Short mmCIF file of N, CA and C in Angstrom, two decimals:
data_model
loop_
_atom_site.label_atom_id
_atom_site.label_comp_id
_atom_site.label_asym_id
_atom_site.label_seq_id
_atom_site.Cartn_x
_atom_site.Cartn_y
_atom_site.Cartn_z
N UNK A 1 111.22 24.17 113.88
CA UNK A 1 110.61 25.16 114.75
C UNK A 1 109.58 26.38 113.74
N UNK A 2 110.40 26.56 112.92
CA UNK A 2 110.02 26.80 111.35
C UNK A 2 108.69 26.63 110.95
N UNK A 3 108.40 25.41 110.77
CA UNK A 3 107.52 24.58 110.07
C UNK A 3 106.17 24.69 110.83
N UNK A 4 106.97 24.42 112.48
CA UNK A 4 105.64 24.38 113.24
C UNK A 4 105.03 25.76 113.48
N UNK A 5 105.73 26.85 113.49
CA UNK A 5 105.20 27.90 113.51
C UNK A 5 104.32 28.23 112.17
N UNK A 6 104.40 27.80 110.94
CA UNK A 6 103.49 28.13 109.68
C UNK A 6 102.47 27.23 110.04
N UNK A 7 102.45 25.86 110.49
CA UNK A 7 101.34 25.20 110.78
C UNK A 7 100.59 25.98 112.00
N UNK A 8 101.14 26.15 113.12
CA UNK A 8 100.08 27.27 114.11
C UNK A 8 99.33 28.29 113.10
N UNK A 9 100.30 28.75 112.49
CA UNK A 9 99.58 30.41 111.80
C UNK A 9 98.35 30.03 110.93
N UNK A 10 98.66 28.73 110.22
CA UNK A 10 97.50 28.10 109.39
C UNK A 10 96.51 27.84 110.25
N UNK A 11 96.69 27.12 111.43
CA UNK A 11 95.60 26.81 112.16
C UNK A 11 94.79 27.91 112.53
N UNK A 12 95.38 28.79 113.13
CA UNK A 12 94.62 30.01 113.49
C UNK A 12 93.84 30.95 112.61
N UNK A 13 94.50 30.68 111.38
CA UNK A 13 93.71 31.27 110.01
C UNK A 13 92.31 30.46 109.53
N UNK A 14 92.65 28.94 109.82
CA UNK A 14 91.68 28.02 109.48
C UNK A 14 90.15 27.99 110.61
N UNK A 15 90.77 28.82 111.61
CA UNK A 15 89.60 28.90 112.94
C UNK A 15 89.75 27.63 113.42
N UNK A 16 88.12 27.21 113.35
CA UNK A 16 87.58 25.61 113.80
C UNK A 16 87.93 24.28 113.10
N UNK A 17 88.20 25.15 111.57
CA UNK A 17 88.27 23.75 110.71
C UNK A 17 89.40 22.92 110.70
N UNK A 18 89.38 22.40 109.99
CA UNK A 18 90.27 20.95 110.44
C UNK A 18 91.44 21.68 109.48
N UNK A 19 92.88 21.19 109.45
CA UNK A 19 93.96 22.03 108.35
C UNK A 19 94.75 20.93 107.65
N UNK A 20 94.49 20.37 106.66
CA UNK A 20 95.02 19.28 105.56
C UNK A 20 96.32 19.78 105.58
N UNK A 21 97.30 18.85 105.90
CA UNK A 21 99.00 18.85 105.49
C UNK A 21 98.93 17.86 104.46
N UNK A 22 99.38 18.58 103.20
CA UNK A 22 99.86 17.14 101.94
C UNK A 22 101.08 17.27 102.03
N UNK A 23 101.74 15.46 102.24
CA UNK A 23 102.82 15.21 102.60
C UNK A 23 103.30 14.27 100.65
N UNK A 24 102.49 14.73 100.11
CA UNK A 24 102.62 13.93 98.60
C UNK A 24 104.17 14.60 98.45
N UNK A 25 104.81 13.52 97.96
CA UNK A 25 106.36 13.93 97.38
C UNK A 25 107.44 13.56 98.52
N UNK A 26 107.00 13.71 99.85
CA UNK A 26 108.06 13.56 100.63
C UNK A 26 107.65 11.73 100.85
N UNK A 27 108.88 10.91 100.53
CA UNK A 27 109.14 9.98 100.38
C UNK A 27 109.59 9.43 101.95
N UNK A 28 110.56 9.86 102.31
CA UNK A 28 110.82 9.44 103.94
C UNK A 28 111.56 10.91 104.92
N UNK A 29 110.36 11.26 105.23
CA UNK A 29 110.88 11.79 106.25
C UNK A 29 111.61 11.84 107.46
N UNK A 30 112.64 12.89 107.98
CA UNK A 30 113.28 12.39 108.91
C UNK A 30 112.85 12.59 110.25
N UNK A 31 113.22 11.83 110.94
CA UNK A 31 112.30 11.81 112.42
C UNK A 31 112.52 12.83 112.95
N UNK A 32 113.56 13.96 112.98
CA UNK A 32 113.21 15.10 113.55
C UNK A 32 112.33 16.11 112.90
N UNK A 33 112.04 16.08 111.51
CA UNK A 33 111.06 16.66 110.70
C UNK A 33 109.79 16.06 111.50
N UNK A 34 109.40 14.82 111.37
CA UNK A 34 108.32 14.22 112.00
C UNK A 34 107.87 15.09 113.21
N UNK A 35 108.87 14.90 114.40
CA UNK A 35 108.89 14.98 115.37
C UNK A 35 108.59 16.97 115.73
N UNK A 36 109.34 17.65 114.83
CA UNK A 36 109.06 18.95 114.74
C UNK A 36 107.66 19.05 114.45
N UNK A 37 107.02 18.47 113.22
CA UNK A 37 106.14 19.45 112.84
C UNK A 37 104.53 18.56 113.08
N UNK A 38 104.81 17.50 113.93
CA UNK A 38 103.66 16.77 114.52
C UNK A 38 103.87 16.45 115.81
N UNK A 39 104.77 15.91 116.09
CA UNK A 39 105.44 15.35 117.69
C UNK A 39 105.05 16.56 118.69
N UNK A 40 105.91 17.64 118.35
CA UNK A 40 105.80 18.67 119.52
C UNK A 40 104.33 19.08 119.26
N UNK A 41 103.78 19.72 117.95
CA UNK A 41 102.50 19.95 117.47
C UNK A 41 101.51 19.55 118.33
N UNK A 42 101.62 18.35 118.48
CA UNK A 42 100.54 17.11 119.45
C UNK A 42 100.61 17.34 121.08
N UNK A 43 101.64 17.52 121.15
CA UNK A 43 101.70 17.78 122.61
C UNK A 43 101.43 18.86 122.87
N UNK A 44 101.65 20.40 122.17
CA UNK A 44 101.26 21.75 122.68
C UNK A 44 99.51 21.67 122.33
N UNK A 45 99.13 20.84 121.49
CA UNK A 45 97.62 20.95 121.23
C UNK A 45 96.75 20.04 122.19
N UNK A 46 97.60 19.06 122.31
CA UNK A 46 96.52 18.21 123.46
C UNK A 46 96.37 16.94 122.21
N UNK A 47 96.08 15.74 122.54
CA UNK A 47 95.56 14.46 121.40
C UNK A 47 94.14 14.87 121.19
N UNK A 48 93.13 14.92 121.98
CA UNK A 48 91.95 15.68 121.31
C UNK A 48 92.08 16.67 120.35
N UNK A 49 92.54 17.82 120.51
CA UNK A 49 92.40 18.75 119.61
C UNK A 49 93.41 18.63 118.40
N UNK A 50 94.54 17.97 118.19
CA UNK A 50 95.12 17.32 117.49
C UNK A 50 94.19 16.65 116.31
N UNK A 51 94.02 15.67 116.86
CA UNK A 51 93.37 14.54 116.27
C UNK A 51 91.97 15.14 115.12
N UNK A 52 91.40 16.37 115.86
CA UNK A 52 90.21 16.92 115.61
C UNK A 52 90.76 18.12 114.51
N UNK A 53 92.09 18.35 114.49
CA UNK A 53 92.19 19.54 113.61
C UNK A 53 93.07 19.56 112.51
N UNK A 54 94.31 18.32 112.76
CA UNK A 54 95.08 17.97 111.78
C UNK A 54 94.83 16.59 111.00
N UNK A 55 94.79 16.95 109.67
CA UNK A 55 94.39 15.94 108.39
C UNK A 55 95.83 15.54 107.78
N UNK A 56 96.03 14.66 107.44
CA UNK A 56 97.53 14.36 106.76
C UNK A 56 96.86 13.63 105.80
N UNK A 57 97.45 14.03 104.39
CA UNK A 57 96.94 14.02 103.15
C UNK A 57 98.01 13.34 102.18
N UNK A 58 98.25 12.63 101.43
CA UNK A 58 98.99 11.98 100.88
C UNK A 58 100.44 11.62 101.24
N UNK A 59 100.20 10.93 102.17
CA UNK A 59 101.59 10.17 103.21
C UNK A 59 101.81 8.70 102.95
N UNK A 60 102.81 8.47 102.74
CA UNK A 60 103.53 7.14 102.20
C UNK A 60 103.06 6.43 103.96
N UNK A 61 103.24 4.90 103.65
CA UNK A 61 103.09 3.96 104.64
C UNK A 61 104.27 4.60 105.76
N UNK A 62 105.52 4.93 105.23
CA UNK A 62 106.62 4.95 105.87
C UNK A 62 106.41 6.48 107.02
N UNK A 63 105.65 7.12 106.19
CA UNK A 63 105.91 8.69 106.56
C UNK A 63 104.44 8.52 107.89
N UNK A 64 103.58 8.18 107.54
CA UNK A 64 102.41 7.51 108.24
C UNK A 64 102.80 7.13 110.08
N UNK A 65 103.67 6.21 109.43
CA UNK A 65 104.28 5.59 110.85
C UNK A 65 105.21 6.41 111.71
N UNK A 66 105.82 7.08 110.91
CA UNK A 66 106.73 7.62 111.62
C UNK A 66 106.06 9.51 112.62
N UNK A 67 104.93 9.55 111.92
CA UNK A 67 104.08 10.63 112.44
C UNK A 67 103.45 9.77 113.51
N UNK A 68 102.94 8.84 113.78
CA UNK A 68 102.04 8.09 114.64
C UNK A 68 103.02 8.00 115.83
N UNK A 69 104.27 7.58 115.22
CA UNK A 69 105.31 6.79 116.30
C UNK A 69 105.72 8.74 117.02
N UNK A 70 106.05 9.43 116.87
CA UNK A 70 106.49 10.69 117.23
C UNK A 70 105.20 11.34 118.21
N UNK A 71 104.21 11.27 117.23
CA UNK A 71 103.08 11.69 118.37
C UNK A 71 102.89 11.32 119.10
N UNK A 72 102.56 9.60 119.31
CA UNK A 72 102.66 8.99 120.38
C UNK A 72 103.58 9.05 121.54
N UNK A 73 105.04 9.05 120.76
CA UNK A 73 105.80 9.55 122.22
C UNK A 73 105.99 10.94 122.49
N UNK A 74 105.36 12.05 122.00
CA UNK A 74 104.87 13.29 122.69
C UNK A 74 104.16 13.40 123.41
N UNK A 75 102.68 12.61 123.20
CA UNK A 75 101.66 12.79 124.06
C UNK A 75 102.08 12.05 125.29
N UNK A 76 102.38 10.71 125.39
CA UNK A 76 103.19 10.20 126.37
C UNK A 76 103.94 10.80 127.16
N UNK A 77 104.66 11.47 126.76
CA UNK A 77 105.88 12.47 127.19
C UNK A 77 105.41 13.38 128.71
N UNK A 78 104.21 14.01 127.66
CA UNK A 78 103.60 15.17 128.23
C UNK A 78 102.43 14.97 129.05
N UNK A 79 101.82 13.56 129.11
CA UNK A 79 101.29 12.86 130.21
C UNK A 79 101.76 12.86 131.47
N UNK A 80 103.38 11.91 130.96
CA UNK A 80 104.14 11.58 132.39
C UNK A 80 104.43 13.03 132.90
N UNK A 81 104.73 14.14 132.11
CA UNK A 81 105.27 15.37 132.89
C UNK A 81 104.18 16.09 133.12
N UNK A 82 102.64 15.73 133.34
CA UNK A 82 101.50 16.65 133.41
C UNK A 82 101.09 17.36 133.08
N UNK A 83 101.56 17.64 131.91
CA UNK A 83 101.05 18.57 130.78
C UNK A 83 99.75 18.75 130.62
#
């Protein structure tokens, strides 16, 4: 939750500019980390805004795959619940 708050605050400071999140050095992020940092954030922001504003940098294939799965799960859940 704290990480998501940091990202949210950085997005506010960035105005309408995209926010780059650098995952260099993160080899195997846990599913809870990825869900908290990206999945829940995507559900809160909505797919269009998330894709437009969030840029993931220097992430390995494992991390990118985990992020895509978490974001997809959360967005699908949000659609089903009518958010």
